[in-house]
mmCIF file of N, CA and C in Angstrom:
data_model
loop_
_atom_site.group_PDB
_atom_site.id
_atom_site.type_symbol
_atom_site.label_atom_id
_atom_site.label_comp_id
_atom_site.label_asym_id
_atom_site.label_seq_id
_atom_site.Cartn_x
_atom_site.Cartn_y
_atom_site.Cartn_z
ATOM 1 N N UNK A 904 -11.808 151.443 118.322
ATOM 2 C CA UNK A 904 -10.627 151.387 117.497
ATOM 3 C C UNK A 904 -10.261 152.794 117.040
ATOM 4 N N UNK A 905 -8.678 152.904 117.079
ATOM 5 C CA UNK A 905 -8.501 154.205 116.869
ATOM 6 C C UNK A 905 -8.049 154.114 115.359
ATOM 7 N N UNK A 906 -7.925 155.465 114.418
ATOM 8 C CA UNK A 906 -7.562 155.256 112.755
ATOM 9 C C UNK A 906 -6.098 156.075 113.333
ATOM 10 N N UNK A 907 -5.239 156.183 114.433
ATOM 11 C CA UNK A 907 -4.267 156.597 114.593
ATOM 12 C C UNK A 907 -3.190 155.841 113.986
ATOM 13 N N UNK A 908 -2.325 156.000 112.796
ATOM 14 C CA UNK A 908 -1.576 155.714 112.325
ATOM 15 C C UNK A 908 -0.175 155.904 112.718
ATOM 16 N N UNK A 909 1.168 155.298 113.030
ATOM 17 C CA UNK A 909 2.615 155.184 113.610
ATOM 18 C C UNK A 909 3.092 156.123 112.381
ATOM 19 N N UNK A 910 3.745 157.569 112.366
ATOM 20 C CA UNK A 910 4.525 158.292 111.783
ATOM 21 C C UNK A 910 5.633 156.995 111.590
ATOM 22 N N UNK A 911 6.098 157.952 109.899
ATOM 23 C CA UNK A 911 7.590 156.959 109.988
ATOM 24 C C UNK A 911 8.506 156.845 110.887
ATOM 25 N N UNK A 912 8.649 158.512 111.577
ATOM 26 C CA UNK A 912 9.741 158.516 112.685
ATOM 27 C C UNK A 912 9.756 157.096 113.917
ATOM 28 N N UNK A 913 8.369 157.326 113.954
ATOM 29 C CA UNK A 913 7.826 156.534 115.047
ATOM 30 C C UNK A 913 8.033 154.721 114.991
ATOM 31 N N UNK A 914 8.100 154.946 113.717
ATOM 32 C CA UNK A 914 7.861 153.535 112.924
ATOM 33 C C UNK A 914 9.693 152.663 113.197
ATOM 34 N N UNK A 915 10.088 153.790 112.701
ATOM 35 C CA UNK A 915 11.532 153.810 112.662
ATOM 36 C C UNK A 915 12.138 153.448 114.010
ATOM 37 N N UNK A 916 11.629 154.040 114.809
ATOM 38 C CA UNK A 916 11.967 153.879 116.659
ATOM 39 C C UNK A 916 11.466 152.331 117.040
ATOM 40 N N UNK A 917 10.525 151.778 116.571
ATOM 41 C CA UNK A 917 10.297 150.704 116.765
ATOM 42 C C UNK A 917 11.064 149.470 116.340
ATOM 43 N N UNK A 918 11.359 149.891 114.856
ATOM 44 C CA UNK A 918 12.264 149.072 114.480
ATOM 45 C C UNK A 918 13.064 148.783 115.178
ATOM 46 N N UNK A 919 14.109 149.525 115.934
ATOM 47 C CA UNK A 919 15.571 149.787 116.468
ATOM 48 C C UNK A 919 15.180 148.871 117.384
ATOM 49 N N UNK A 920 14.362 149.115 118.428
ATOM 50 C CA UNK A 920 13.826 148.458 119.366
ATOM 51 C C UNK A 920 13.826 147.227 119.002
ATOM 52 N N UNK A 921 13.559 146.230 118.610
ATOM 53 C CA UNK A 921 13.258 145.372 117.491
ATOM 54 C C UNK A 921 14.573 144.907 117.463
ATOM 55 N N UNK A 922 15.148 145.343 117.197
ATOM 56 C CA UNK A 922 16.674 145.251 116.414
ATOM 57 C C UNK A 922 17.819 144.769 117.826
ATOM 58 N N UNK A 923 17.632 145.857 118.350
ATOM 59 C CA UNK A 923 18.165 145.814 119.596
ATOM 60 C C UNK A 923 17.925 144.474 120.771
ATOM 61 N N UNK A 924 16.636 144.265 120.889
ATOM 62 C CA UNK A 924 16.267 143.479 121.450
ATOM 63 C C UNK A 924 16.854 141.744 120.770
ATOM 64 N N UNK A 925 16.465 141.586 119.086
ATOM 65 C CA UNK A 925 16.833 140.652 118.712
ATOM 66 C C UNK A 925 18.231 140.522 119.153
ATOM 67 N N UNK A 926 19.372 141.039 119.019
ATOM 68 C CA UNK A 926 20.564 141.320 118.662
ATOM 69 C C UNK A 926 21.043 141.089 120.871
ATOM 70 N N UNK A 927 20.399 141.232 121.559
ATOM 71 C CA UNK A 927 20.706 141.352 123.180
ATOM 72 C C UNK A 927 19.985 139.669 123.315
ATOM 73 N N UNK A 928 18.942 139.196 122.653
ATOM 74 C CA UNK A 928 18.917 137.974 122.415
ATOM 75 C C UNK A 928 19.660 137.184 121.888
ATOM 76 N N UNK A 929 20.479 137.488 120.934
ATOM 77 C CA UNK A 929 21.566 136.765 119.780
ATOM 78 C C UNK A 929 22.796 136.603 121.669
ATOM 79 N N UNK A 930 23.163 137.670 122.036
ATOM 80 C CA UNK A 930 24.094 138.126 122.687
ATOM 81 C C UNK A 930 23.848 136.911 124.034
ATOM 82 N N UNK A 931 22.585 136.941 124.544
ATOM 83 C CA UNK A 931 22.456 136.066 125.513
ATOM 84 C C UNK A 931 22.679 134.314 124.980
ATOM 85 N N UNK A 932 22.265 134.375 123.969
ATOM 86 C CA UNK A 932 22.152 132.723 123.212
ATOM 87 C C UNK A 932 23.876 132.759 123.649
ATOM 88 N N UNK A 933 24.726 133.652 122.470
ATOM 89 C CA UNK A 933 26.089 133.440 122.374
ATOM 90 C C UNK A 933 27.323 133.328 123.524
ATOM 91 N N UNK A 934 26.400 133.627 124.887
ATOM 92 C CA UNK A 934 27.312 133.911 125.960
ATOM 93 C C UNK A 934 26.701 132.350 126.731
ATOM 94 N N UNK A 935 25.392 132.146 126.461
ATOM 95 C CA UNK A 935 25.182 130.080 127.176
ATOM 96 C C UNK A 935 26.086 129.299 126.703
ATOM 97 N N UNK A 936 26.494 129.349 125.017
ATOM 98 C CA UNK A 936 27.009 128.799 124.239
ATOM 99 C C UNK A 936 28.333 128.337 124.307
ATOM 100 N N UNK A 937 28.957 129.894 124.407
ATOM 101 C CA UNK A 937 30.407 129.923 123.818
ATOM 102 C C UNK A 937 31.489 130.353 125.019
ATOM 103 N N UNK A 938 30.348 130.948 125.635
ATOM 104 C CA UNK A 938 31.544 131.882 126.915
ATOM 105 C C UNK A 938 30.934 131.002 128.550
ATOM 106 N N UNK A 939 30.063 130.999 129.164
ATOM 107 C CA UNK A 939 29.500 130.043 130.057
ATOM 108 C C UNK A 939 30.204 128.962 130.441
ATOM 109 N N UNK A 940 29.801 127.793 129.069
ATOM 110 C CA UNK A 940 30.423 126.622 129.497
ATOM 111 C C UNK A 940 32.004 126.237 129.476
ATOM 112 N N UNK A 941 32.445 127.776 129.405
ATOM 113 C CA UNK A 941 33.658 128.086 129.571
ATOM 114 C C UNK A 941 34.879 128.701 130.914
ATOM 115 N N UNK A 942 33.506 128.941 131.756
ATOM 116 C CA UNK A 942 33.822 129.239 133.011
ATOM 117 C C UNK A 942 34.617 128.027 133.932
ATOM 118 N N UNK A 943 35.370 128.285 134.860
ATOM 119 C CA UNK A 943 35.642 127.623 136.277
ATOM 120 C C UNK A 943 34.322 127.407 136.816
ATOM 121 N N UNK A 944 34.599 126.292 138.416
ATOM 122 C CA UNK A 944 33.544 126.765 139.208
ATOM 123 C C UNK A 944 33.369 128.253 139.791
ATOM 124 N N UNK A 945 34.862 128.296 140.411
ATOM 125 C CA UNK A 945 34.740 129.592 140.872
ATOM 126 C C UNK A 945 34.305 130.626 139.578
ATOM 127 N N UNK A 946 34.129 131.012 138.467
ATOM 128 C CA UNK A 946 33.940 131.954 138.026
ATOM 129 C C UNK A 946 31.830 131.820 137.667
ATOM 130 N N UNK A 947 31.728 130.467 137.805
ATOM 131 C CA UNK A 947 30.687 130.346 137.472
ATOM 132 C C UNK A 947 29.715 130.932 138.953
ATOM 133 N N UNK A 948 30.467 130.586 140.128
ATOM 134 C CA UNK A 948 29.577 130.639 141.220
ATOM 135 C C UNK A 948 29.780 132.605 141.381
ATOM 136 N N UNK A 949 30.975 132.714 141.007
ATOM 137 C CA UNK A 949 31.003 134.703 140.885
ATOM 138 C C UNK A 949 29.720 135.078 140.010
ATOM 139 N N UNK A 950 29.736 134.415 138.603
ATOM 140 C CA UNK A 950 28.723 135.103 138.021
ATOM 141 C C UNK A 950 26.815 134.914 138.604
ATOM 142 N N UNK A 951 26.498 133.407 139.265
ATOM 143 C CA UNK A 951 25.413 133.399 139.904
ATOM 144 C C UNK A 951 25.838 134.495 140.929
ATOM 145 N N UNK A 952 26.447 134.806 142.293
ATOM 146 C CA UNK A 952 26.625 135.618 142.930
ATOM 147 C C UNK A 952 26.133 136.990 142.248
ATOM 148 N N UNK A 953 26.848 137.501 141.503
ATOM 149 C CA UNK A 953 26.071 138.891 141.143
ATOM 150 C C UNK A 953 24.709 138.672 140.200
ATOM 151 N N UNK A 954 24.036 137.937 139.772
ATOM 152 C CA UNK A 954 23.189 137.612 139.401
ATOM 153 C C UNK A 954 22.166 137.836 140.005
ATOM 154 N N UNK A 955 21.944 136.385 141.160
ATOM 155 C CA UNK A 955 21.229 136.431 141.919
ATOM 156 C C UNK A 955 21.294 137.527 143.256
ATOM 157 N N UNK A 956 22.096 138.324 143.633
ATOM 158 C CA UNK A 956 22.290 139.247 144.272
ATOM 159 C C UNK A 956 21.452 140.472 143.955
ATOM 160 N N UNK A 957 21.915 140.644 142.544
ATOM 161 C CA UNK A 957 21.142 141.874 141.420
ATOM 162 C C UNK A 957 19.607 141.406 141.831
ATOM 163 N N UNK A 958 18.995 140.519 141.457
ATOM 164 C CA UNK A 958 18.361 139.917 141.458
ATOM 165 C C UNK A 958 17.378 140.284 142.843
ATOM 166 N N UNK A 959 17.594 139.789 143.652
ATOM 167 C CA UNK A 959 17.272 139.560 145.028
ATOM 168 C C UNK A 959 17.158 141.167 145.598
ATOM 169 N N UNK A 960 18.093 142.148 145.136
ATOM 170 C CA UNK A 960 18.116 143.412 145.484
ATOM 171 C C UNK A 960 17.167 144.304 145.012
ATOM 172 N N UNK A 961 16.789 144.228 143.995
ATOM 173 C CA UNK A 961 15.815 144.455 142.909
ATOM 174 C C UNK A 961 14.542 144.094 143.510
ATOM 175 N N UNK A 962 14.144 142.657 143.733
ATOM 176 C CA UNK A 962 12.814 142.021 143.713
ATOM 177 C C UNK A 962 12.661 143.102 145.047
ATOM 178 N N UNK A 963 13.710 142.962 146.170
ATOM 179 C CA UNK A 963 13.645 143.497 147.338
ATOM 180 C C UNK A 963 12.853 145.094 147.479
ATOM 181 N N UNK A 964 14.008 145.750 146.288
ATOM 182 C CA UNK A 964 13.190 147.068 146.508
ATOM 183 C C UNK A 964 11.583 147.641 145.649
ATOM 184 N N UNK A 965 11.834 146.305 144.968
ATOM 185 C CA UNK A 965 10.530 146.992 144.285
ATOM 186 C C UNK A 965 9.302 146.097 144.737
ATOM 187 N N UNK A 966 9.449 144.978 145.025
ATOM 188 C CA UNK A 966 8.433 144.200 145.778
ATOM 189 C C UNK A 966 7.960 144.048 147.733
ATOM 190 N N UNK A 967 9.179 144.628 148.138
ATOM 191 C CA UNK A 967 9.998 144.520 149.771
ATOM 192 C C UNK A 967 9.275 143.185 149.968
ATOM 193 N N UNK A 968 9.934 141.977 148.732
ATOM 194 C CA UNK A 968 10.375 140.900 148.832
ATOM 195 C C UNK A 968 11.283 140.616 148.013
ATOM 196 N N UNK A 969 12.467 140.111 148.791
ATOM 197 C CA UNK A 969 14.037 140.020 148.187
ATOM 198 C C UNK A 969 13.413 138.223 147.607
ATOM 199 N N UNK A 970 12.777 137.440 148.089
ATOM 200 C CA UNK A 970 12.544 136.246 147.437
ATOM 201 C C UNK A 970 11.729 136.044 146.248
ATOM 202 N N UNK A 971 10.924 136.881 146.061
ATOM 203 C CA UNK A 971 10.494 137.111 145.065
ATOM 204 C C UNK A 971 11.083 136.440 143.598
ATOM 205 N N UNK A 972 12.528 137.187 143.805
ATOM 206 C CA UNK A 972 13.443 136.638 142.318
ATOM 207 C C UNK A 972 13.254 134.875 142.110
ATOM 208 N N UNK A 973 12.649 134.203 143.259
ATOM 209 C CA UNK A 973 12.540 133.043 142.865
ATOM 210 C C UNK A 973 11.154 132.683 143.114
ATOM 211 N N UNK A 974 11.146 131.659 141.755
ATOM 212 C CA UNK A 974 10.229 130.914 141.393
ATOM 213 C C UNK A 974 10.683 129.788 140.479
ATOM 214 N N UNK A 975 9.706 129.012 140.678
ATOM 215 C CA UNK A 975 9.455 127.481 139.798
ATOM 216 C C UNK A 975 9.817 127.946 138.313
ATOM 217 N N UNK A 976 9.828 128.740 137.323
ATOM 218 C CA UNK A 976 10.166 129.162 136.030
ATOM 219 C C UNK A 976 11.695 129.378 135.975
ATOM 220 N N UNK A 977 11.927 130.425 137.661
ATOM 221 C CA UNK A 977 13.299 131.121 137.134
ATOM 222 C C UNK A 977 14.208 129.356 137.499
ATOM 223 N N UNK A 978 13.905 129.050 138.456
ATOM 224 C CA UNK A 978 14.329 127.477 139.050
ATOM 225 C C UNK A 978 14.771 126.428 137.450
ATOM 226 N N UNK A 979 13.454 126.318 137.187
ATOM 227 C CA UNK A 979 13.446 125.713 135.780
ATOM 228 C C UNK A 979 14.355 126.528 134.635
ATOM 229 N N UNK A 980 14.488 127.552 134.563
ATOM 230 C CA UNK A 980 15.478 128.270 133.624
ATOM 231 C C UNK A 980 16.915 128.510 134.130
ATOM 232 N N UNK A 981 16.982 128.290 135.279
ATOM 233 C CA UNK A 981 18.906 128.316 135.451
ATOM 234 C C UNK A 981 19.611 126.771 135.499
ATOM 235 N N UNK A 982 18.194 125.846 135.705
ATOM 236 C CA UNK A 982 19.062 124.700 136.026
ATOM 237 C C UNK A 982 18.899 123.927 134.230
ATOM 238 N N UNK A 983 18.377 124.624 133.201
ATOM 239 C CA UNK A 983 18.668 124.289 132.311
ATOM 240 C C UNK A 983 19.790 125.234 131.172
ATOM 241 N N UNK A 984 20.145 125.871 131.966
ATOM 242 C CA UNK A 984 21.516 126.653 131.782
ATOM 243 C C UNK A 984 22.325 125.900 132.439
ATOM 244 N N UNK A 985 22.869 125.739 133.879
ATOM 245 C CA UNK A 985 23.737 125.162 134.576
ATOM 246 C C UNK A 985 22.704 123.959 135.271
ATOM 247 N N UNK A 986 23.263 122.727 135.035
ATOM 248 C CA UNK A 986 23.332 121.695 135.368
ATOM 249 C C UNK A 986 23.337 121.243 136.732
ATOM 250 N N UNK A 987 24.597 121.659 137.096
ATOM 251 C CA UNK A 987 24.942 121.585 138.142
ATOM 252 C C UNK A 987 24.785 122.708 139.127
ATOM 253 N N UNK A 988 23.384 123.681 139.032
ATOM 254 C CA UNK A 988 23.168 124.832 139.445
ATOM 255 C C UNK A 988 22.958 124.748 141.049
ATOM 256 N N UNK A 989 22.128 123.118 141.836
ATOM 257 C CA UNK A 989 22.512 123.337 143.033
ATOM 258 C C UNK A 989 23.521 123.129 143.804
ATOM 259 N N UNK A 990 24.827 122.724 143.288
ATOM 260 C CA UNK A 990 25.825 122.792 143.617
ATOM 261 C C UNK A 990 26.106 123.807 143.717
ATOM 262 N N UNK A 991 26.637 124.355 143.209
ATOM 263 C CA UNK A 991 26.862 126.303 143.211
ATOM 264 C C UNK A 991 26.393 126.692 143.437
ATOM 265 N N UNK A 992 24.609 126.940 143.712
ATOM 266 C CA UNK A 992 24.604 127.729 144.789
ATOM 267 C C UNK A 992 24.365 127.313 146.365
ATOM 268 N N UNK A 993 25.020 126.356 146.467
ATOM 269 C CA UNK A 993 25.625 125.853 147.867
ATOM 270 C C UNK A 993 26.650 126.931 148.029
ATOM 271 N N UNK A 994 27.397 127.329 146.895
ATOM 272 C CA UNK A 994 28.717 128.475 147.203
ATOM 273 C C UNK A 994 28.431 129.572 147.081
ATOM 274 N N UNK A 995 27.350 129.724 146.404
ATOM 275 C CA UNK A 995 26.775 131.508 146.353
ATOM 276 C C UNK A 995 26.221 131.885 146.997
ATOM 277 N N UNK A 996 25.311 131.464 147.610
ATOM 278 C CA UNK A 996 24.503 131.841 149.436
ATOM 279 C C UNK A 996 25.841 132.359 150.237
ATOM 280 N N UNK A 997 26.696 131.412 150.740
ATOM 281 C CA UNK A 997 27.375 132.341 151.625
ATOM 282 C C UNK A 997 28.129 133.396 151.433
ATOM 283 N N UNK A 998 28.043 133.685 149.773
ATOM 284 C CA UNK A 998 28.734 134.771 149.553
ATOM 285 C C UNK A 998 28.102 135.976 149.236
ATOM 286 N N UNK A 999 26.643 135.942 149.081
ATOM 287 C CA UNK A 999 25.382 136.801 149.152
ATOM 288 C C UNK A 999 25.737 137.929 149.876
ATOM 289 N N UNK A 1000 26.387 137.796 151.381
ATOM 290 C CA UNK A 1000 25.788 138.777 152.017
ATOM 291 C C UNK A 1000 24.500 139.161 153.319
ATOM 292 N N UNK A 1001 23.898 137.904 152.959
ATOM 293 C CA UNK A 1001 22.555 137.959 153.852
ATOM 294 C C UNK A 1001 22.375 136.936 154.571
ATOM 295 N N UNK A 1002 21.682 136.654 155.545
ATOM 296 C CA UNK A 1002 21.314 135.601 156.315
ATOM 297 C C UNK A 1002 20.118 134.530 155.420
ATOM 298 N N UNK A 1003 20.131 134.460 154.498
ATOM 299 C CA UNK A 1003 19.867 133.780 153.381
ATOM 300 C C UNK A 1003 18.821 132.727 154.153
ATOM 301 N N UNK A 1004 17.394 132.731 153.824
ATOM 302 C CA UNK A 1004 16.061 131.898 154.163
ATOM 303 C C UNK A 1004 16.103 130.616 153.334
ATOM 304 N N UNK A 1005 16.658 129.859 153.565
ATOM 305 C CA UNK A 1005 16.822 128.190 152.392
ATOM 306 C C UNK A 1005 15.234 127.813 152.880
ATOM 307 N N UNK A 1006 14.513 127.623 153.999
ATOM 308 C CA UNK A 1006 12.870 127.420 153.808
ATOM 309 C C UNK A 1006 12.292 128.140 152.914
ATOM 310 N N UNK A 1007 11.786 129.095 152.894
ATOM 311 C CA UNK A 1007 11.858 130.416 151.942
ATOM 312 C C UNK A 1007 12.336 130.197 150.220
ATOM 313 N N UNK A 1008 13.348 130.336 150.319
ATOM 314 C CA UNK A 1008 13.757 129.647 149.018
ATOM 315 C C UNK A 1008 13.154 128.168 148.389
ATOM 316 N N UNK A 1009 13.322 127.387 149.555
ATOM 317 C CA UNK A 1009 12.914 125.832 148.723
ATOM 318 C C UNK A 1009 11.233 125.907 148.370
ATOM 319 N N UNK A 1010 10.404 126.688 149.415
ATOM 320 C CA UNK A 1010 9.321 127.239 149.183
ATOM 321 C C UNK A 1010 8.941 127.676 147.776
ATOM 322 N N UNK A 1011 9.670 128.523 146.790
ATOM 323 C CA UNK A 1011 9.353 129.298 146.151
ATOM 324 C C UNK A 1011 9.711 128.385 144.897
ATOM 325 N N UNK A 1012 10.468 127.640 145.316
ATOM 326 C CA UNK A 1012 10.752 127.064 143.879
ATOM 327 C C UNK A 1012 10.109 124.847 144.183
ATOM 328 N N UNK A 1013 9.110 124.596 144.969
ATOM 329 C CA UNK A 1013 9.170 123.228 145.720
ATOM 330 C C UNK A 1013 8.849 122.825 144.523
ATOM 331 N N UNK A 1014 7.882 123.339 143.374
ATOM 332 C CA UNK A 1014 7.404 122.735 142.068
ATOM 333 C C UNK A 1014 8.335 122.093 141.122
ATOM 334 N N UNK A 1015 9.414 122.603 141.388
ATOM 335 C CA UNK A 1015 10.614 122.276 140.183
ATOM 336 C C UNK A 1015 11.544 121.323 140.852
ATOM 337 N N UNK A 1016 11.468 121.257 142.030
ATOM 338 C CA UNK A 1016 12.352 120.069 142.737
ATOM 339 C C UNK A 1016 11.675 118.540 142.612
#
């Protein structure tokens, strides 16, 4: 155990952090809420599109697995956001970009189906 004590400055930086984070949480609650179930299809299947795109591009370069972004959790957390989440992304695959692995995919998420 160290007797290293957090300067106020330091203390202070944490807070913000803190702050910030709560407040990008408030921001995500307020956009499921208020702005979401406010979408079209089409705007809803635009916003999975760059989502899961971001997503998939990401897992890709930092894992050099683009499937990665899915799993049984993330599966379980969009379809209790959108409802009707495999519908849409029946429309967001072909707008991906990629020759899109649906074995692969159903693979990664078979627990939540």
């Amino acid at each position: 155990m160290s007797n290293y004590e957090l300067s106020d400055e330091e203390k202070k930086i944490l807070q913000k952090h803190r702050e910030l984070a709560e407040k990008a949480k408030e921001k995500e609650r307020l956009f499921w809420i208020d702005e979401y179930p406010n979408y079209s299809i089409e705007d809803k299947t635009k916003y999975w599109v760059a989502n899961i795109h971001h997503g998939m591009r990401m897992q890709g370069e930092a894992t050099a697995d683009q499937y990665s972004e899915f799993s049984v959790e993330w599966y379980q957390y969009v379809t209790s956001r959108e409802k009707e989440f495999d519908f849409i992304f029946t429309m967001v695959v072909p707008r991906l970009g990629i020759d899109f692995n649906w074995d692969e995919y159903y693979k990664r998420i078979e627990k939540a189906v």
